[in-house]
Structures are given as C-alpha cells and as structure tokens.
Short mmCIF file of C-alpha atoms in Angstrom, two decimals:
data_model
loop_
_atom_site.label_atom_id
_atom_site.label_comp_id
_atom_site.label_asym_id
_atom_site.label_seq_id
_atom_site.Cartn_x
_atom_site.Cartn_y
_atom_site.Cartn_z
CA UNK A 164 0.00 0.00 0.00
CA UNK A 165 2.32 2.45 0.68
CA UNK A 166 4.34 2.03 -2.67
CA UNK A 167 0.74 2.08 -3.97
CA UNK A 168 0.81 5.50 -1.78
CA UNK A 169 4.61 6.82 -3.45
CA UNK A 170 3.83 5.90 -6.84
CA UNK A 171 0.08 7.26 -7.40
CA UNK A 172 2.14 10.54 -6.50
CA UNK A 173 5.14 10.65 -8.52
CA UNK A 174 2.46 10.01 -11.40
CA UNK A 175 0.58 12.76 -10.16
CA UNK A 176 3.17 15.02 -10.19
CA UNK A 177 4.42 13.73 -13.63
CA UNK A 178 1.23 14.54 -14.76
CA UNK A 179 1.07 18.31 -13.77
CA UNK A 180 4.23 18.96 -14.76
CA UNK A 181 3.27 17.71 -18.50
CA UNK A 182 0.43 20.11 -18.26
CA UNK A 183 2.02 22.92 -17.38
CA UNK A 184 4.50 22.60 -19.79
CA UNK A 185 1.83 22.27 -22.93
CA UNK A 186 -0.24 25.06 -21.82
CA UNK A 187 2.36 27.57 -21.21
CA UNK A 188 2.07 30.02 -24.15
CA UNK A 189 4.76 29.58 -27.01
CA UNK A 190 6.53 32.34 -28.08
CA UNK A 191 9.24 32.70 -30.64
CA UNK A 192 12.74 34.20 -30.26
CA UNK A 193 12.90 36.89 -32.41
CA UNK A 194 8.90 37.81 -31.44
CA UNK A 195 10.02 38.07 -28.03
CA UNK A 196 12.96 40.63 -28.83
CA UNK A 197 10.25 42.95 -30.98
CA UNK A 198 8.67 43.15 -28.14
CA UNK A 199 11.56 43.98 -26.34
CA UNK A 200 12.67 47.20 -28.66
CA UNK A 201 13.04 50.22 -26.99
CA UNK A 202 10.94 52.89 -28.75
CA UNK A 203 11.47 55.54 -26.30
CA UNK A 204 11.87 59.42 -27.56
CA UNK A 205 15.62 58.69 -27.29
CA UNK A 206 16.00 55.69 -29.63
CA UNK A 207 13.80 57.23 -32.39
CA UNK A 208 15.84 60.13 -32.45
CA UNK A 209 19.03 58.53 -32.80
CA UNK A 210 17.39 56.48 -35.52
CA UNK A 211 16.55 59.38 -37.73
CA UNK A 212 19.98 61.14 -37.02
CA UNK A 213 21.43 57.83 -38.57
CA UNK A 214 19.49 57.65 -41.62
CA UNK A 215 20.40 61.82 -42.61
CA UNK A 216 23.78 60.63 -41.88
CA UNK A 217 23.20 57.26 -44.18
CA UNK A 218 21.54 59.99 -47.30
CA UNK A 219 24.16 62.43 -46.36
CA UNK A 220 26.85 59.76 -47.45
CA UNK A 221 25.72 58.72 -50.42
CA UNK A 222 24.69 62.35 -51.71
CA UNK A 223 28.31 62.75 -51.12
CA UNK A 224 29.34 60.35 -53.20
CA UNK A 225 27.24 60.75 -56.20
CA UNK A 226 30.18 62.85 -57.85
CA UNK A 227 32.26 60.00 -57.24
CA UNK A 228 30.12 56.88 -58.69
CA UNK A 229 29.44 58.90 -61.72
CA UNK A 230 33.43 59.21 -62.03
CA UNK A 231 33.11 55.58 -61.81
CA UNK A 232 31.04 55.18 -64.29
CA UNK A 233 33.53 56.86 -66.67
CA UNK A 234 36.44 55.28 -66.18
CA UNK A 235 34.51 51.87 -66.62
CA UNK A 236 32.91 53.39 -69.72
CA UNK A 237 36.38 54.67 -70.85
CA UNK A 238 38.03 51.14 -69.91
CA UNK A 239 35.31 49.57 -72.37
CA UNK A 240 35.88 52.09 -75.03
CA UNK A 241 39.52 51.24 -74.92
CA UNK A 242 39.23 47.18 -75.03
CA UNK A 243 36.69 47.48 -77.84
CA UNK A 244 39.20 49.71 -79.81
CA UNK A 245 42.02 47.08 -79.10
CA UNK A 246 39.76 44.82 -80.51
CA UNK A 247 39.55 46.84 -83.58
CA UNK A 248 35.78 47.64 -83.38
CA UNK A 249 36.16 51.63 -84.12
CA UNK A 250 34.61 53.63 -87.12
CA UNK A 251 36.69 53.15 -90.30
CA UNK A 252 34.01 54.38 -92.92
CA UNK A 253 31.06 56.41 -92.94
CA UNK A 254 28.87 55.73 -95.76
CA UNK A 255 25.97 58.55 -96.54
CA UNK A 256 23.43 57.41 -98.93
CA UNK A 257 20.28 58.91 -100.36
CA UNK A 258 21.78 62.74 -100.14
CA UNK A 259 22.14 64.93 -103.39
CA UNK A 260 25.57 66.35 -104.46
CA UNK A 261 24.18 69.55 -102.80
CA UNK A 262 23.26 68.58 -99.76
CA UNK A 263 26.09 66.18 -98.72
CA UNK A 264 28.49 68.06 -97.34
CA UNK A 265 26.11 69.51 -94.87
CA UNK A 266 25.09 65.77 -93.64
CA UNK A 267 28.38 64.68 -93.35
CA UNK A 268 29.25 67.32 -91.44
CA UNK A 269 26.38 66.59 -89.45
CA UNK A 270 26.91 63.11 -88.95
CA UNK A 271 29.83 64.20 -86.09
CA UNK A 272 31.81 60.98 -86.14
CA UNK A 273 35.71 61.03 -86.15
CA UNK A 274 37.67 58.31 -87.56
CA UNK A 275 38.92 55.55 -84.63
CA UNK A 276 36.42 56.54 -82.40
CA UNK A 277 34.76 53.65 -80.41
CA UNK A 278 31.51 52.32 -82.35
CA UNK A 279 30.52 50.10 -80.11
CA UNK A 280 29.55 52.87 -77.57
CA UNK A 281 28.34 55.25 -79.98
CA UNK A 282 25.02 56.69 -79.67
CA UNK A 283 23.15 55.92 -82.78
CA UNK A 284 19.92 57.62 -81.82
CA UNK A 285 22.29 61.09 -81.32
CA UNK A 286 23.84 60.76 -84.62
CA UNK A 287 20.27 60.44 -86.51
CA UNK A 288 18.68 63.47 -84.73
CA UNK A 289 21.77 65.36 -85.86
CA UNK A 290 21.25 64.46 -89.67
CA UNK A 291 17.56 64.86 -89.68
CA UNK A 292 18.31 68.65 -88.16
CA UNK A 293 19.61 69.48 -90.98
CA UNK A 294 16.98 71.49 -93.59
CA UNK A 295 17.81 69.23 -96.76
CA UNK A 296 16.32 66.22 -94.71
CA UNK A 297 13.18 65.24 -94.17
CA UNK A 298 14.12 61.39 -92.39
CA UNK A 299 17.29 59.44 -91.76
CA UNK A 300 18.56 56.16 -90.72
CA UNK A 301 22.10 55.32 -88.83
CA UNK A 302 23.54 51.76 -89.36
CA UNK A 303 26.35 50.06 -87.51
CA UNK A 304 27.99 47.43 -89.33
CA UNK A 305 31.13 46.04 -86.84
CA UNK A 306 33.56 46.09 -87.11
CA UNK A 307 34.23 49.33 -88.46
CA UNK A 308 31.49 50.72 -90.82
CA UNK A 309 28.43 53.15 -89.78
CA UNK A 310 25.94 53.51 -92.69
CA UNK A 311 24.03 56.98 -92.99
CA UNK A 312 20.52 56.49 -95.04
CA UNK A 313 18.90 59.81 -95.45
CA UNK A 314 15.75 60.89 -97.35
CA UNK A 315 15.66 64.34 -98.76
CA UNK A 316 12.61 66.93 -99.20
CA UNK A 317 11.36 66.72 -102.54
CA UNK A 318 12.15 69.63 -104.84
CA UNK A 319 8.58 70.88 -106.08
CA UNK A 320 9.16 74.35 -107.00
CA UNK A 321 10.80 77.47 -106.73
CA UNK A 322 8.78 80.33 -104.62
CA UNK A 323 9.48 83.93 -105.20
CA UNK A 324 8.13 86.21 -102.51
CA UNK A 325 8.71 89.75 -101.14
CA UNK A 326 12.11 90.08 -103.46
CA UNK A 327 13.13 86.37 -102.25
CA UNK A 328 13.29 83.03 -103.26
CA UNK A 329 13.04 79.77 -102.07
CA UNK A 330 13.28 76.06 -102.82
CA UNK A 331 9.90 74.42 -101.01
CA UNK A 332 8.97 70.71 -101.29
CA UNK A 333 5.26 69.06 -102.22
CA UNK A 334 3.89 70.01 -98.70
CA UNK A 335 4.64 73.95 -99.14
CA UNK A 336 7.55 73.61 -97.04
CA UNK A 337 10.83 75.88 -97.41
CA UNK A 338 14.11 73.80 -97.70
CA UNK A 339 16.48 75.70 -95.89
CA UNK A 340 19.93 75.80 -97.54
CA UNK A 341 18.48 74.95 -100.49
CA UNK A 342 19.82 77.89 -103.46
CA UNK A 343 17.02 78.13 -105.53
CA UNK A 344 19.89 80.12 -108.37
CA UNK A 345 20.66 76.14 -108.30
CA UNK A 346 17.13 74.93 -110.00
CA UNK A 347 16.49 76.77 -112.96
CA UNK A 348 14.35 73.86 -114.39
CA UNK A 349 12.15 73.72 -111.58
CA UNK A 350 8.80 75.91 -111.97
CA UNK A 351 8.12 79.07 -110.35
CA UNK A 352 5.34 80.19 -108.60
CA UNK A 353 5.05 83.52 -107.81
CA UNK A 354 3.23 85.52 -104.64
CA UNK A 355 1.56 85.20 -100.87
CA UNK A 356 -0.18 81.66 -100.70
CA UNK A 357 1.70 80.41 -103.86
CA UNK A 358 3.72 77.82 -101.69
CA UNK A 359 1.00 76.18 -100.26
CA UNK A 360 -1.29 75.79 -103.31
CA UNK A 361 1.31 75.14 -105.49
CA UNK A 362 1.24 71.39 -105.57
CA UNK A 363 -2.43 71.40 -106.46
CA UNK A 364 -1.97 73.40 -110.25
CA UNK A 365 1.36 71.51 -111.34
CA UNK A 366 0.13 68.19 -111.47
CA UNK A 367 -2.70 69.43 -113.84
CA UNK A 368 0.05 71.94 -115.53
CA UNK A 369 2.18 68.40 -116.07
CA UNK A 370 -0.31 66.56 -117.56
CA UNK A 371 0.05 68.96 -120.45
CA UNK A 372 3.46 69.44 -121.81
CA UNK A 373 2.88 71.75 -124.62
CA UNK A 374 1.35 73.93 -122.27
CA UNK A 375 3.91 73.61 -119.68
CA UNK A 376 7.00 74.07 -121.76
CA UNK A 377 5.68 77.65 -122.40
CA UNK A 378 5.25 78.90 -119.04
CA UNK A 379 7.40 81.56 -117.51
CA UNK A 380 5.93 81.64 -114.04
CA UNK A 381 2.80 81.09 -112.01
CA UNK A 382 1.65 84.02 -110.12
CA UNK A 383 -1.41 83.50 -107.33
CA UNK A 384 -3.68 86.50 -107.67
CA UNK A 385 -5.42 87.46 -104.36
CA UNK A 386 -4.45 84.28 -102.68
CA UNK A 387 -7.69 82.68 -104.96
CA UNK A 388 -6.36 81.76 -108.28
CA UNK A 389 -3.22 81.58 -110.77
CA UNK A 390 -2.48 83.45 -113.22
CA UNK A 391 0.11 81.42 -116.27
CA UNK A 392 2.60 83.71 -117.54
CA UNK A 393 4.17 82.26 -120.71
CA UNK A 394 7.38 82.93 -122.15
CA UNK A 395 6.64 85.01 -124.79
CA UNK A 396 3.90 87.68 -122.59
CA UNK A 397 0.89 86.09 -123.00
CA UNK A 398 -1.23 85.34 -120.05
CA UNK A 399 -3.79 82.93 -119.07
CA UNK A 400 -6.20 83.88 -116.36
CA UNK A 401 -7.55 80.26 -114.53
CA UNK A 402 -10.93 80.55 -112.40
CA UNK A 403 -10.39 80.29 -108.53
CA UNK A 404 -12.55 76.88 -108.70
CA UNK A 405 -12.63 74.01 -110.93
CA UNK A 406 -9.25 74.72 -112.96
CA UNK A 407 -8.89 71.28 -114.67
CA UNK A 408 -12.42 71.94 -116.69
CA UNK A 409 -10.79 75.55 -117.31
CA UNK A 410 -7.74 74.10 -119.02
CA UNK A 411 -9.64 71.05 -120.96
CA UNK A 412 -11.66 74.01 -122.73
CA UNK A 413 -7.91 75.49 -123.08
CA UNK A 414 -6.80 72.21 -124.69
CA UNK A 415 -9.74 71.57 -127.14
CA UNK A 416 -9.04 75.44 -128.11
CA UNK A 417 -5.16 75.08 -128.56
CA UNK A 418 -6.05 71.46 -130.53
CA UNK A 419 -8.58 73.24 -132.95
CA UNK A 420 -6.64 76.68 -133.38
CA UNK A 421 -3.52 75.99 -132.76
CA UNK A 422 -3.82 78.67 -130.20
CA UNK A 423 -0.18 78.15 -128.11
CA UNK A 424 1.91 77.97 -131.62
CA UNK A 425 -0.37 81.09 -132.78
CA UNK A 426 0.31 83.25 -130.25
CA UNK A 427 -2.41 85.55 -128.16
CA UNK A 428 -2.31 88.74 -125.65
CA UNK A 429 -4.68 87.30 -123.10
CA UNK A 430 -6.62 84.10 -122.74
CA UNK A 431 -9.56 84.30 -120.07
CA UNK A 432 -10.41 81.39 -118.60
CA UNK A 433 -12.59 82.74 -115.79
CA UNK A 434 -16.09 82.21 -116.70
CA UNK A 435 -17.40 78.90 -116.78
CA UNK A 436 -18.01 77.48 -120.48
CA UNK A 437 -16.08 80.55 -121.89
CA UNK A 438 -13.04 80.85 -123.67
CA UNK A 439 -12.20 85.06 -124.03
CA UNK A 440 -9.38 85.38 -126.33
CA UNK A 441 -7.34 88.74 -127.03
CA UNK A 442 -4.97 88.47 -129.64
CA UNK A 443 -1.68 89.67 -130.05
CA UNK A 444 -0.45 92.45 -131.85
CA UNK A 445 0.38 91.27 -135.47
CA UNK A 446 -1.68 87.57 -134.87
CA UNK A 447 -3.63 86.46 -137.31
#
C-alpha cells in the first residue's frame, strides 16, 4: 500500500508537470525581442539622425560613382578599340551632291572613335536637323562601318516672294539651304499663298506638256487663283474653282486653233463654259 501510496504521487506530479508545460504560451525568439525594442523618444531620435547621416553619405558620393562610371565606360571604349571595333568608314546614302556636305558634317563621327559605344539615336537626330532632310537612318555594321541612309525633301518648285526666293517641297515647305539660283528647271510660282497651293496646279500643268513648256511663271492672284505667264507675254487667267475643266476648254481650243503655236495677248479662262481670247499684236 504504501508504494501504492509513493507511486500514485510521482504520477501525479508527472502529470502536472506535463500540463504545465503544454499550456504555457509559445513564443518565438525573435517575437520576443520585438517586443523587447526600446521605442522611447531617445531611440527614435538617434534612428533618424542615422538615416540623414546614411543619405548624407551617399549624396556625397554621387560625384564620385558617376566618375566611376567613366572610367569603366572609358576602360570599355579602350578594349573594344584594341579589338579593332572603331569607325573606319562612314557611308551617306540617299543625299544629293548639294546637300552632302552639310550631312556629313552633321553626322559628327571622327575616324577611330569607339563604335561600339556610340550613340546611334544622337547621330540620326543630328542628320535629320539638318533642312535638306526630311528622315534618316544610322547603321552600324562592326567592325568598323556606320551607314548613314537619309531621305531628302522633294524639290517641287521654286517660290518667289517679297524680293526672295526659295526652294519648297510638295507640302509647301521651305528647304532651308536649299539655293534656288541652283534649280532653274524647276517651276516658279510667284506671290503670298503660292507655296501652299502650289502642288495642287502643277500636277494638272504636267499633264500637259505643250502647255507647260511655255510657261514663264505662275503668279497667285489674291491668294484665290493663278495666273500662267508664258514665255513670250501672253497670259492665261484660270478661275479660282474648278481649274482642270478651265484648261480642258484650253486644250480643245489650242487642238482646234492651234492657239499656243499662234500666239495671243490674253486668254480668259474665268467664266465657266467661256473661252475670251485677245490676240496679239500682229496675230492672225
């Protein structure tokens, strides 16, 4: 009995010692330290002093990493010229006699330099800047070779104005550097609004050679409508609206009279259906 007595106890106690232990609330290591952090006035403080210091540092060194940068860019430069990947040739295609020199000066690259590294995206805006371009394209072809594709402004006309004149393309648009002493065969159109109307009357004026071969100039009257100054004085007056049924009445005229090989002072074309012809002194 009394072993009965001893044991029934150490059980016991066994027992509530297993208890204890799985009841007893677990809590992590590093949980326990959070919850130890001191987050007094003091502690915050010294926190935020550390972090301007921290920014401070690295403000500091911004000077220096972009040093850094250099020399590694510079180190690169210099392996890939060992290597012999540097410009050799620049090729510029698509550019007129006149207009070369001016990309190619453009263009900005010196023989030998590094053309791995070079920006291609730089050398295009500097080609398309200048006024004989309308759109380029840069090329690198390693090891040595940059290719320069360029598109000019087309040449439409030649645009006299206030005592000057220009060079402008299809879209009414002046070509700067363009001499327009340069283009003698191109046509001329003649006063305010001329450039930007211009590409409307040639392609009807082209359409008819014998016509065209005559014409001196084309001079916009009022902004509205042309007048066609041939060669030889004469003048044709086109309406401000509906010009191509103006100059098929001209046509069947000139095919039936001979009109253009005849010679006339004035031809009015103004009036719908109406052909007004002044002849010339001594015509038939």
């Amino acid at each position: 009995m009394p072993a009965v007595v001893r044991g029934g106890r150490r059980q016991g106690a066994t027992k509530g010692r297993g208890q204890g232990s799985r009841n007893a609330p677990a809590t992590p290591g590093k949980v326990a330290a959070i919850g130890r952090l001191d987050l007094s006035p003091r502690a915050v403080l010294i926190s935020i002093v550390a972090g301007v210091v921290v920014l401070g540092g690295v403000l500091a060194t911004g000077a220096r990493a972009e040093r850094i940068s250099n020399s590694v860019s510079n180190k690169f430069d210099s392996v890939t010229s060992g290597m012999g990947l540097k410009v050799k040739q620049v090729h510029v295609t698509g550019a007129s006699p006149e207009a070369k020199a001016a990309i190619q000066q453009a263009v900005g690259v010196s023989a030998d330099q590094p053309i791995v590294s070079l920006d291609l995206n730089a050398v295009r805006d500097r080609v398309q800047a200048v006024g004989w371009v309308k759109e380029a394209r840069v090329v690198r072809l390693l090891p040595d070779t940059l290719i320069v594709d360029v598109k000019e402004h087309d040449r439409l006309a030649v645009w006299q104005t206030a005592g000057h004149a220009y060079v402008i393309d299809s879209g009414g648009k002046v070509i700067p550097g363009a001499d327009a002493g340069r283009y003698p065969k191109l046509p001329l159109v003649v006063g305010k609004g001329a450039d930007q109307t211009a590409s409307e009357i040639l392609p009807l004026l082209a359409q008819r050679p014998r016509l065209m071969a005559r014409i001196e100039a084309l001079v916009r009257v009022d902004e509205r409508r042309w007048d066609l100054r041939l060669k030889d004085g004469s003048l044709i007056q086109l309406p401000a609206v509906d010009q191509d049924s103006a100059l098929i009445r001209l046509d069947a005229l000139d095919q039936r009279e001979r009109l253009l090989d005849l010679g006339f002072a004035r031809v009015d074309l103004r009036t719908p259906e109406e052909v007004a012809v002044r002849p010339s002194e001594g015509a038939v």
